mmCIF file of C-alpha atoms in Angstrom:
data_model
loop_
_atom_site.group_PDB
_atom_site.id
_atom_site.type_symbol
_atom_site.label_atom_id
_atom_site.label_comp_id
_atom_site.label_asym_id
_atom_site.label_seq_id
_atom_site.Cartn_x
_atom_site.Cartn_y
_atom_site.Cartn_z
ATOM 1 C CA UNK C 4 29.549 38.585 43.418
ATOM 2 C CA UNK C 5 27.061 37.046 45.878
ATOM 3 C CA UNK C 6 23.717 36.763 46.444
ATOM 4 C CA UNK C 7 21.857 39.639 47.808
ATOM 5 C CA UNK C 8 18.418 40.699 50.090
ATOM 6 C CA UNK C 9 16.787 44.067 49.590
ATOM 7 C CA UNK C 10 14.022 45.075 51.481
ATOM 8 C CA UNK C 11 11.621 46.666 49.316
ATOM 9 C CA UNK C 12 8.111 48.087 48.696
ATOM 10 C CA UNK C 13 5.708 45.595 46.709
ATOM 11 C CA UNK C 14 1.955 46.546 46.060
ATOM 12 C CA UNK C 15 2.360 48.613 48.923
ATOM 13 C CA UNK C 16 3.234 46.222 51.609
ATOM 14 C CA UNK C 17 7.213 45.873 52.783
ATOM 15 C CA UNK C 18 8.948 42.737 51.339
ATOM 16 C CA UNK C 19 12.383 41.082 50.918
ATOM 17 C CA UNK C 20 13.913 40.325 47.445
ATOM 18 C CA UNK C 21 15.913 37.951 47.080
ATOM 19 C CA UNK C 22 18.050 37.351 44.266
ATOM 20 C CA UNK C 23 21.238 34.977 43.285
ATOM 21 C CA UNK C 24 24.015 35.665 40.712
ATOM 22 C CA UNK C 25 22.881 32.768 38.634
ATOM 23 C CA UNK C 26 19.707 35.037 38.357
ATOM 24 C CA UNK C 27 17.282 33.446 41.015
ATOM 25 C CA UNK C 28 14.917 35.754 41.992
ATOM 26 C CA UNK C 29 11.725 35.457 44.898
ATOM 27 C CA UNK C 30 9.983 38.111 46.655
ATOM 28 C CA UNK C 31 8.898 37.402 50.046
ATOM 29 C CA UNK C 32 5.993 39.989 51.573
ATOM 30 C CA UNK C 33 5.810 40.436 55.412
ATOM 31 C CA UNK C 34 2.419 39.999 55.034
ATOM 32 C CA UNK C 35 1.500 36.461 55.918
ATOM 33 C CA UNK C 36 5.078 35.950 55.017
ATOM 34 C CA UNK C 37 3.871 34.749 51.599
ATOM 35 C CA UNK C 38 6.403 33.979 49.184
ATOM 36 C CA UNK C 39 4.508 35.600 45.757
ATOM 37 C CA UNK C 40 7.031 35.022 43.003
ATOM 38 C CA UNK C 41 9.813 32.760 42.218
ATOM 39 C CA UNK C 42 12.005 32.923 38.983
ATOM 40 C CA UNK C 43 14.834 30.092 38.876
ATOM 41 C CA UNK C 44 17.882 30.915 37.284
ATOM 42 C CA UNK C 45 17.565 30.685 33.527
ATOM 43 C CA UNK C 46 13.614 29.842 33.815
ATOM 44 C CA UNK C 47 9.947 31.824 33.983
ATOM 45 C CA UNK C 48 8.168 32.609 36.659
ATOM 46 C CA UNK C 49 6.654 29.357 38.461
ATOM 47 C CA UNK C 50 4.044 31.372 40.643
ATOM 48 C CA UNK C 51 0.886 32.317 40.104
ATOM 49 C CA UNK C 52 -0.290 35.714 41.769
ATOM 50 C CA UNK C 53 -3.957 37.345 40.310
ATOM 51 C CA UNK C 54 -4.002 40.283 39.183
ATOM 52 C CA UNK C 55 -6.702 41.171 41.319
ATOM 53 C CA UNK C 56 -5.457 40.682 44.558
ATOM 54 C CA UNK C 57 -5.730 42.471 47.828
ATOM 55 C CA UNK C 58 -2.510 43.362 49.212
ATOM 56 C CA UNK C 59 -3.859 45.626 51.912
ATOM 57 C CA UNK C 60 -4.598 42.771 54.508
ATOM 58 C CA UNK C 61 -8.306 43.309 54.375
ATOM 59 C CA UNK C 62 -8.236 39.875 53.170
ATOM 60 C CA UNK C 63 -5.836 37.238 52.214
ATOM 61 C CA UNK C 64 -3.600 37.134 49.185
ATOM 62 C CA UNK C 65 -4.311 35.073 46.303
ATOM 63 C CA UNK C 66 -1.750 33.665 44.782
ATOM 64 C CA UNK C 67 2.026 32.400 45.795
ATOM 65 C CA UNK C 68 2.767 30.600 48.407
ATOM 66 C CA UNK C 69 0.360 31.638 51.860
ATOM 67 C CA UNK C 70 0.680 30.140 54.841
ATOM 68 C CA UNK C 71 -2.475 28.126 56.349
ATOM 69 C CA UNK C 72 -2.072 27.420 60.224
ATOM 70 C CA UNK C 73 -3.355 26.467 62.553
ATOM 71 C CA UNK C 74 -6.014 25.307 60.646
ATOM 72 C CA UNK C 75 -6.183 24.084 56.886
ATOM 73 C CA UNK C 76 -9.611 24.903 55.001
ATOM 74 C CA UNK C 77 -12.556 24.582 56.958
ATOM 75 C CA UNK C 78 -11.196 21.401 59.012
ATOM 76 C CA UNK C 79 -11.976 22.806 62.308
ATOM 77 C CA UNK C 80 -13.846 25.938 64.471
ATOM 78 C CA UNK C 81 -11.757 28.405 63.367
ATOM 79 C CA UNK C 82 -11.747 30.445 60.009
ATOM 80 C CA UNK C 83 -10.430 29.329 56.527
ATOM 81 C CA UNK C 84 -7.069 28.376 56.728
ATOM 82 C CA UNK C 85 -6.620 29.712 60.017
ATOM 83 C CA UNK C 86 -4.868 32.391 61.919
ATOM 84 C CA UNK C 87 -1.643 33.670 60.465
ATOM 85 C CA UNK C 88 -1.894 34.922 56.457
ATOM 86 C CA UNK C 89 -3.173 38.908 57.225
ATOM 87 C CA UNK C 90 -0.690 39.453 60.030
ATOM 88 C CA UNK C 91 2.698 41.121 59.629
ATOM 89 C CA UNK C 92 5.050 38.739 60.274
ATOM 90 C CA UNK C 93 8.919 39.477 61.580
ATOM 91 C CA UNK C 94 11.728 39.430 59.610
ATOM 92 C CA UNK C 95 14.356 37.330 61.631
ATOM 93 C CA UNK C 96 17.373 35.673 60.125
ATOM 94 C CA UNK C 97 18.756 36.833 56.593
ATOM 95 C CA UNK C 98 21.966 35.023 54.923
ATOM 96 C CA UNK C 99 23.258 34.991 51.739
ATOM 97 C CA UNK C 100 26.257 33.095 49.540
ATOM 98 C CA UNK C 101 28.088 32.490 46.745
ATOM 99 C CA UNK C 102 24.753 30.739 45.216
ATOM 100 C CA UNK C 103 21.894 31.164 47.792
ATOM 101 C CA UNK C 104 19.758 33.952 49.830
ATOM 102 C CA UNK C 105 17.739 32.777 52.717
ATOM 103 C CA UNK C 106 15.201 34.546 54.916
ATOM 104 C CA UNK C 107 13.443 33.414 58.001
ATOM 105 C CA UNK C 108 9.717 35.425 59.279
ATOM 106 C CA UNK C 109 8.352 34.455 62.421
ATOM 107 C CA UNK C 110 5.176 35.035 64.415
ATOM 108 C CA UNK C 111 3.752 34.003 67.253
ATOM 109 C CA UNK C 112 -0.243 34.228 69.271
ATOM 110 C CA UNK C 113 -1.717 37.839 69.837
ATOM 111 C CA UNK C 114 -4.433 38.679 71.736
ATOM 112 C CA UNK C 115 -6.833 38.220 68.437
ATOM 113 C CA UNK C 116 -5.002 34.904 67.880
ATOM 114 C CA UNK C 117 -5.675 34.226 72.197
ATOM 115 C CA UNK C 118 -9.242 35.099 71.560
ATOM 116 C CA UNK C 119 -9.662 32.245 68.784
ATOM 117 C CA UNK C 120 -7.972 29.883 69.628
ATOM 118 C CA UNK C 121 -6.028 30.049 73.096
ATOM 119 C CA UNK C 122 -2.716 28.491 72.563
ATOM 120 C CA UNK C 123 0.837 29.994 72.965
ATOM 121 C CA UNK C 124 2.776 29.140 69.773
ATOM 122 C CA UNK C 125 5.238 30.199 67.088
ATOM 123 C CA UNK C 126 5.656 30.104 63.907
ATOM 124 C CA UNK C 127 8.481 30.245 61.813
ATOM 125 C CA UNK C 128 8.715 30.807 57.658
ATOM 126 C CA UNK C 129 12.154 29.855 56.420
ATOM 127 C CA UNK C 130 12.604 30.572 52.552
ATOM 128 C CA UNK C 131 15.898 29.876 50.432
ATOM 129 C CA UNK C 132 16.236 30.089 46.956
ATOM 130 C CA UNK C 133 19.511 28.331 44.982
ATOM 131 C CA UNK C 134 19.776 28.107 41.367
ATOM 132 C CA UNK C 135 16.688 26.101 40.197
ATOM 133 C CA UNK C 136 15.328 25.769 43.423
ATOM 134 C CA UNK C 137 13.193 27.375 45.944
ATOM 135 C CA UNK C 138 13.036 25.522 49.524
ATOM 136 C CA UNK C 139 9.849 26.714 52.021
ATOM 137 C CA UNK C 140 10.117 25.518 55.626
ATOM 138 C CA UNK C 141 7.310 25.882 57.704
ATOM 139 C CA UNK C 142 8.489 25.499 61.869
ATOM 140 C CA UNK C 143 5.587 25.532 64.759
ATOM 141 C CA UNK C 144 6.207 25.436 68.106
ATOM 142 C CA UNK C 145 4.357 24.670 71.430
ATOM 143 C CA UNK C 146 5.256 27.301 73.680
ATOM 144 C CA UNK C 147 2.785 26.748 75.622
ATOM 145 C CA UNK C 148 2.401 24.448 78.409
ATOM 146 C CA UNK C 149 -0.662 21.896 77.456
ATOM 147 C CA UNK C 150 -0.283 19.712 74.347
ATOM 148 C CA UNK C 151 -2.859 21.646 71.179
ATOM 149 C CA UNK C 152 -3.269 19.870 67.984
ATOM 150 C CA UNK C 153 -3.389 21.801 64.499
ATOM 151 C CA UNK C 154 -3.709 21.657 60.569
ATOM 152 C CA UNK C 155 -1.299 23.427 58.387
ATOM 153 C CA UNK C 156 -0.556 23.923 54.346
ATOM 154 C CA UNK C 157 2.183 25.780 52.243
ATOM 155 C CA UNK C 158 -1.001 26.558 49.530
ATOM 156 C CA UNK C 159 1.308 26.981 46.680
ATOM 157 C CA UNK C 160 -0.552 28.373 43.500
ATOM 158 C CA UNK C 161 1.434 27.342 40.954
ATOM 159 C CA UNK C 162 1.438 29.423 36.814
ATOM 160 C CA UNK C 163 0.575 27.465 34.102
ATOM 161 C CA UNK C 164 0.582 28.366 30.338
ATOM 162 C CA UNK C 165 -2.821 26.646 30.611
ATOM 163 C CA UNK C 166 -4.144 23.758 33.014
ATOM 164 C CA UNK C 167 -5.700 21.788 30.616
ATOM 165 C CA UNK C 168 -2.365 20.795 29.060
ATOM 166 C CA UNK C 169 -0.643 20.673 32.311
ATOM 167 C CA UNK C 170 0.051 17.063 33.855
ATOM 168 C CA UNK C 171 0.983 16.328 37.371
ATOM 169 C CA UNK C 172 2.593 13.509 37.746
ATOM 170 C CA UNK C 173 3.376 10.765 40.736
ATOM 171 C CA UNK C 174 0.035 10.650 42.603
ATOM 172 C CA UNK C 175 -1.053 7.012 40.552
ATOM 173 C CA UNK C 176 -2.399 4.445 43.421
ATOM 174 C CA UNK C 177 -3.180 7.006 46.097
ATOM 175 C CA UNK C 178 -6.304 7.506 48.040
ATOM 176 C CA UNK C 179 -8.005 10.849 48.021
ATOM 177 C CA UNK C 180 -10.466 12.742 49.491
ATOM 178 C CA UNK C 181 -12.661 14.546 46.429
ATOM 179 C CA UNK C 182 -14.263 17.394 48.132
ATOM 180 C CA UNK C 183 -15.536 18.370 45.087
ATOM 181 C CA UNK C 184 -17.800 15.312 45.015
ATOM 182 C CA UNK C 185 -19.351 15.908 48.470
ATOM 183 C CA UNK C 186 -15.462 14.251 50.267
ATOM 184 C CA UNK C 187 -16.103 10.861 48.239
ATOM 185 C CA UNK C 188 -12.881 8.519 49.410
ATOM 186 C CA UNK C 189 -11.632 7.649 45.849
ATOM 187 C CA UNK C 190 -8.383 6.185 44.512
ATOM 188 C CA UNK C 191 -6.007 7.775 41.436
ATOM 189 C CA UNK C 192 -5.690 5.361 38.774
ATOM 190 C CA UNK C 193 -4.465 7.682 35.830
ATOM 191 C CA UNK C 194 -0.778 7.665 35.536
ATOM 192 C CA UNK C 195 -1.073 11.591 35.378
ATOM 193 C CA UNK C 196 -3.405 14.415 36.590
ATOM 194 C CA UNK C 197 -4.984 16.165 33.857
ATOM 195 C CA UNK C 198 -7.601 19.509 34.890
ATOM 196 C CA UNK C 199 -10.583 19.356 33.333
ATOM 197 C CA UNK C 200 -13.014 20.680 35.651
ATOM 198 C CA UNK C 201 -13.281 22.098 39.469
ATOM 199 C CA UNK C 202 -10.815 19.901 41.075
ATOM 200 C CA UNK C 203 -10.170 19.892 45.093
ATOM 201 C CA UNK C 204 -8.741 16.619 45.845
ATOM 202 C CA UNK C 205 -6.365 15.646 49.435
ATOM 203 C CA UNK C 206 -4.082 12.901 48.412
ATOM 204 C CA UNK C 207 -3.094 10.934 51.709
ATOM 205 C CA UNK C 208 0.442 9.436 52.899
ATOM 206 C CA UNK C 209 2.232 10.952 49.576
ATOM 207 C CA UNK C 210 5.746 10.022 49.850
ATOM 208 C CA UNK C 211 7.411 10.208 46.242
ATOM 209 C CA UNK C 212 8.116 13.636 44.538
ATOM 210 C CA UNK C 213 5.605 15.059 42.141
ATOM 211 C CA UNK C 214 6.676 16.402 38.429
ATOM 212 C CA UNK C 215 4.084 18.863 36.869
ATOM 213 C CA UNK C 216 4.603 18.982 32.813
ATOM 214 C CA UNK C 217 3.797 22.716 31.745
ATOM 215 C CA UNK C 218 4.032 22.696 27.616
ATOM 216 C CA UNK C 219 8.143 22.956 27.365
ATOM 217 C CA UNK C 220 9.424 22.966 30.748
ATOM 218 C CA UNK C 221 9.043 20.559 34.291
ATOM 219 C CA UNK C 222 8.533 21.549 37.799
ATOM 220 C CA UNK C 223 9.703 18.831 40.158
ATOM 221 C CA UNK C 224 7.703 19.218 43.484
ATOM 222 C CA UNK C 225 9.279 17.131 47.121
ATOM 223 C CA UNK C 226 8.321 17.502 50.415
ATOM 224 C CA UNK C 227 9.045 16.380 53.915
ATOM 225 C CA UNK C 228 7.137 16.774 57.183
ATOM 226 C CA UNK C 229 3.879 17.264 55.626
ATOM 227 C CA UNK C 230 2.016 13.806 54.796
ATOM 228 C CA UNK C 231 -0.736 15.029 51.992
ATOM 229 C CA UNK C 232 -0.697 16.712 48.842
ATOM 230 C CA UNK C 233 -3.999 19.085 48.093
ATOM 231 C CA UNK C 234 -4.624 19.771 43.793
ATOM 232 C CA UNK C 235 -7.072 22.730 43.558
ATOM 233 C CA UNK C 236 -8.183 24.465 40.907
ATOM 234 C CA UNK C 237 -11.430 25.901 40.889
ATOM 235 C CA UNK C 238 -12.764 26.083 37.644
ATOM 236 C CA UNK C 239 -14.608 28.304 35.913
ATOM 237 C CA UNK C 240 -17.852 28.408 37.830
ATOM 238 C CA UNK C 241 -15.943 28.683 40.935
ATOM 239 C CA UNK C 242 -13.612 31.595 40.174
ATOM 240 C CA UNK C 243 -16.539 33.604 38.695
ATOM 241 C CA UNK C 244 -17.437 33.719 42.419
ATOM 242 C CA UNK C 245 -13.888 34.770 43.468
ATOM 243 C CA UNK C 246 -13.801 38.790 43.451
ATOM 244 C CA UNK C 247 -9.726 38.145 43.657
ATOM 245 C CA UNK C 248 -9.249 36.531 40.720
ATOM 246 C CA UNK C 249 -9.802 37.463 37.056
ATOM 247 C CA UNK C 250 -12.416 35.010 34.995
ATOM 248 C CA UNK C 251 -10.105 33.431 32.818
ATOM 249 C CA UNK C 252 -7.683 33.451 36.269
ATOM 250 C CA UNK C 253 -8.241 29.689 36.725
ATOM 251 C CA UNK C 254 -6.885 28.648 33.451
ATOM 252 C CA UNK C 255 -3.177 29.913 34.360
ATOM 253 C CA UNK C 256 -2.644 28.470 38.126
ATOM 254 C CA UNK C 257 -3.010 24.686 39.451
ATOM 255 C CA UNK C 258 -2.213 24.536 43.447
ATOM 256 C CA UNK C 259 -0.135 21.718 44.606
ATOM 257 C CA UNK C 260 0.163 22.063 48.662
ATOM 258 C CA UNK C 261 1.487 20.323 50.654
ATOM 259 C CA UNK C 262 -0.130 19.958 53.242
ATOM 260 C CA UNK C 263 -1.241 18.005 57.172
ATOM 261 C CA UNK C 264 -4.958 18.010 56.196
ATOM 262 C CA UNK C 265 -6.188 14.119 56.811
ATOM 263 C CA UNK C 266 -5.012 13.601 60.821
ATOM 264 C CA UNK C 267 -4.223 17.046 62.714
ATOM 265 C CA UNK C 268 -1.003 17.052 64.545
ATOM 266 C CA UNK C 269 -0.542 16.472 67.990
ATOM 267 C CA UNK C 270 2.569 18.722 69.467
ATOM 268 C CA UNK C 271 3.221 18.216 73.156
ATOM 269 C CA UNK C 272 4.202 21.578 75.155
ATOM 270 C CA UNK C 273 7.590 22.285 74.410
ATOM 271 C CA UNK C 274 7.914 20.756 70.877
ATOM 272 C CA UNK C 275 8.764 21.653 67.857
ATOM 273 C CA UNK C 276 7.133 20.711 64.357
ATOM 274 C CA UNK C 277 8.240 21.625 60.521
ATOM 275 C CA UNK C 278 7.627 20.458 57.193
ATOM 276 C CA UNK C 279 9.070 21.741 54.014
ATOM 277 C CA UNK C 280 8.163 21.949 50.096
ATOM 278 C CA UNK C 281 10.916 22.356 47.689
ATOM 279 C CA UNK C 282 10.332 23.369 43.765
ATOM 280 C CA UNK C 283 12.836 22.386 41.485
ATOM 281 C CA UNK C 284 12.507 23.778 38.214
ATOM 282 C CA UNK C 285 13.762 21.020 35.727
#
């Protein structure tokens, strides 16, 4: 028995399954090519998706994994988190093992795209799942023939039994930008993360993987390619405002991105870019 990749309907927008023998699961929609649940073999679900999401692409989903390019947040002229997470992406390669299923979406500029920001480019999604692990590979290239410069996050919302008792672990010593205390330059000095209010930090040149503590089980969080690490949750005054998510929505998700947020990055025509988060349920 192998691993296998169906192609399915999910809140009404195509998407691939994949699954493992070991019992892996992830669903992958075409829409913004948004991975929006993972279950590792033998574990829970690790992704949080609201109940109250949009899935018709009248406005982003929230929850899973999107995909913010070529601009994170507000850093820059063009909307929130960029270009990319209400188009249909393309499904491109599919493989599958003994012990893994992988799946590659791509995209590249459109006139809309053009309009906003005039740059030829692609993007690629790459996402594998293997036993206890999910892997997420974000690939841009230049296709263009002028150098452009961009911001980019995998803005993984991550389920938790509840954030107060959740604990992220690794980020003790690094510099942050709190932009929920007006972008204050601060420095961790807790040897975890605890949630206790709205929380929108951008932790700068992380290099050692993460470990988020949720009650009974671990979540051990690496990543290559992208140099910061943005913790979000916005708190109950904050998701009161969000029409997306329920009231009490906040309590169950913590996002952990990785993410190229504190210097954009500079790709010459002709280049290639990626960076990569992998979840490791421990």
């Amino acid at each position: 028995m192998t691993a296998s990749i169906e192609t399915r309907t999910f809140h009404d927008q195509p998407a691939l399954v994949l699954r493992t023998p070991g019992g892996a699961q992830a669903v992958v929609s075409l829409l913004g090519a948004q991975v929006l649940s993972w279950t590792p073999a033998g574990g829970s679900e690790w992704l949080y998706l609201s109940p109250q999401a949009r899935h018709d692409g009248s406005t982003p989903i929230r929850g899973g994994i999107p995909v913010c390019f070529p601009q994170f947040a507000a850093l820059g002229r063009l909307p929130k988190h960029g270009l990319v997470r209400t188009r249909r992406w393309t499904v491109g390669e599919q493989r599958s093992g003994d012990d893994f299923a992988l799946v590659t979406l791509t995209t590249s500029e459109d006139d809309a795209s053009y309009a906003a920001w005039p740059q030829r480019f692609s993007a690629e999604i790459t996402v594998i799942i293997e036993g206890e692990r999910l892997g997420v590979e974000l690939e841009v290239g230049n296709t263009g023939h002028a150098p452009f410069a961009f911001t980019a996050a995998l803005h993984t919302y991550l389920r938790v039994g509840e954030v107060e008792n959740a604990r992220l672990e690794g980020l003790h010593g690094h510099e942050y930008r709190d932009a929920a205390d007006n972008d204050r330059i601060k420095r961790d000095s807790g040897d975890a993360l605890v949630v206790e209010a709205e929380t929108d930090r951008v932790y700068h040149d992380v290099q050692r993987p993460l470990l988020l503590r949720d009650g009974g089980r671990s979540l051990g969080i690496n990543v290559e390619g992208f140099p910061d690490v943005v913790v979000w949750n916005p708190w109950e005054q904050r998701c009161a405002q969000m029409p997306d998510l329920p009231a009490n929505g906040f309590r169950h998700m913590l996002c952990v991105e990785a993410a190229a947020a504190r210097h954009r990055i500079e790709l010459d025509a002709g280049e290639q870019w990626y960076g990569r988060q992998t979840l490791i349920a421990l």
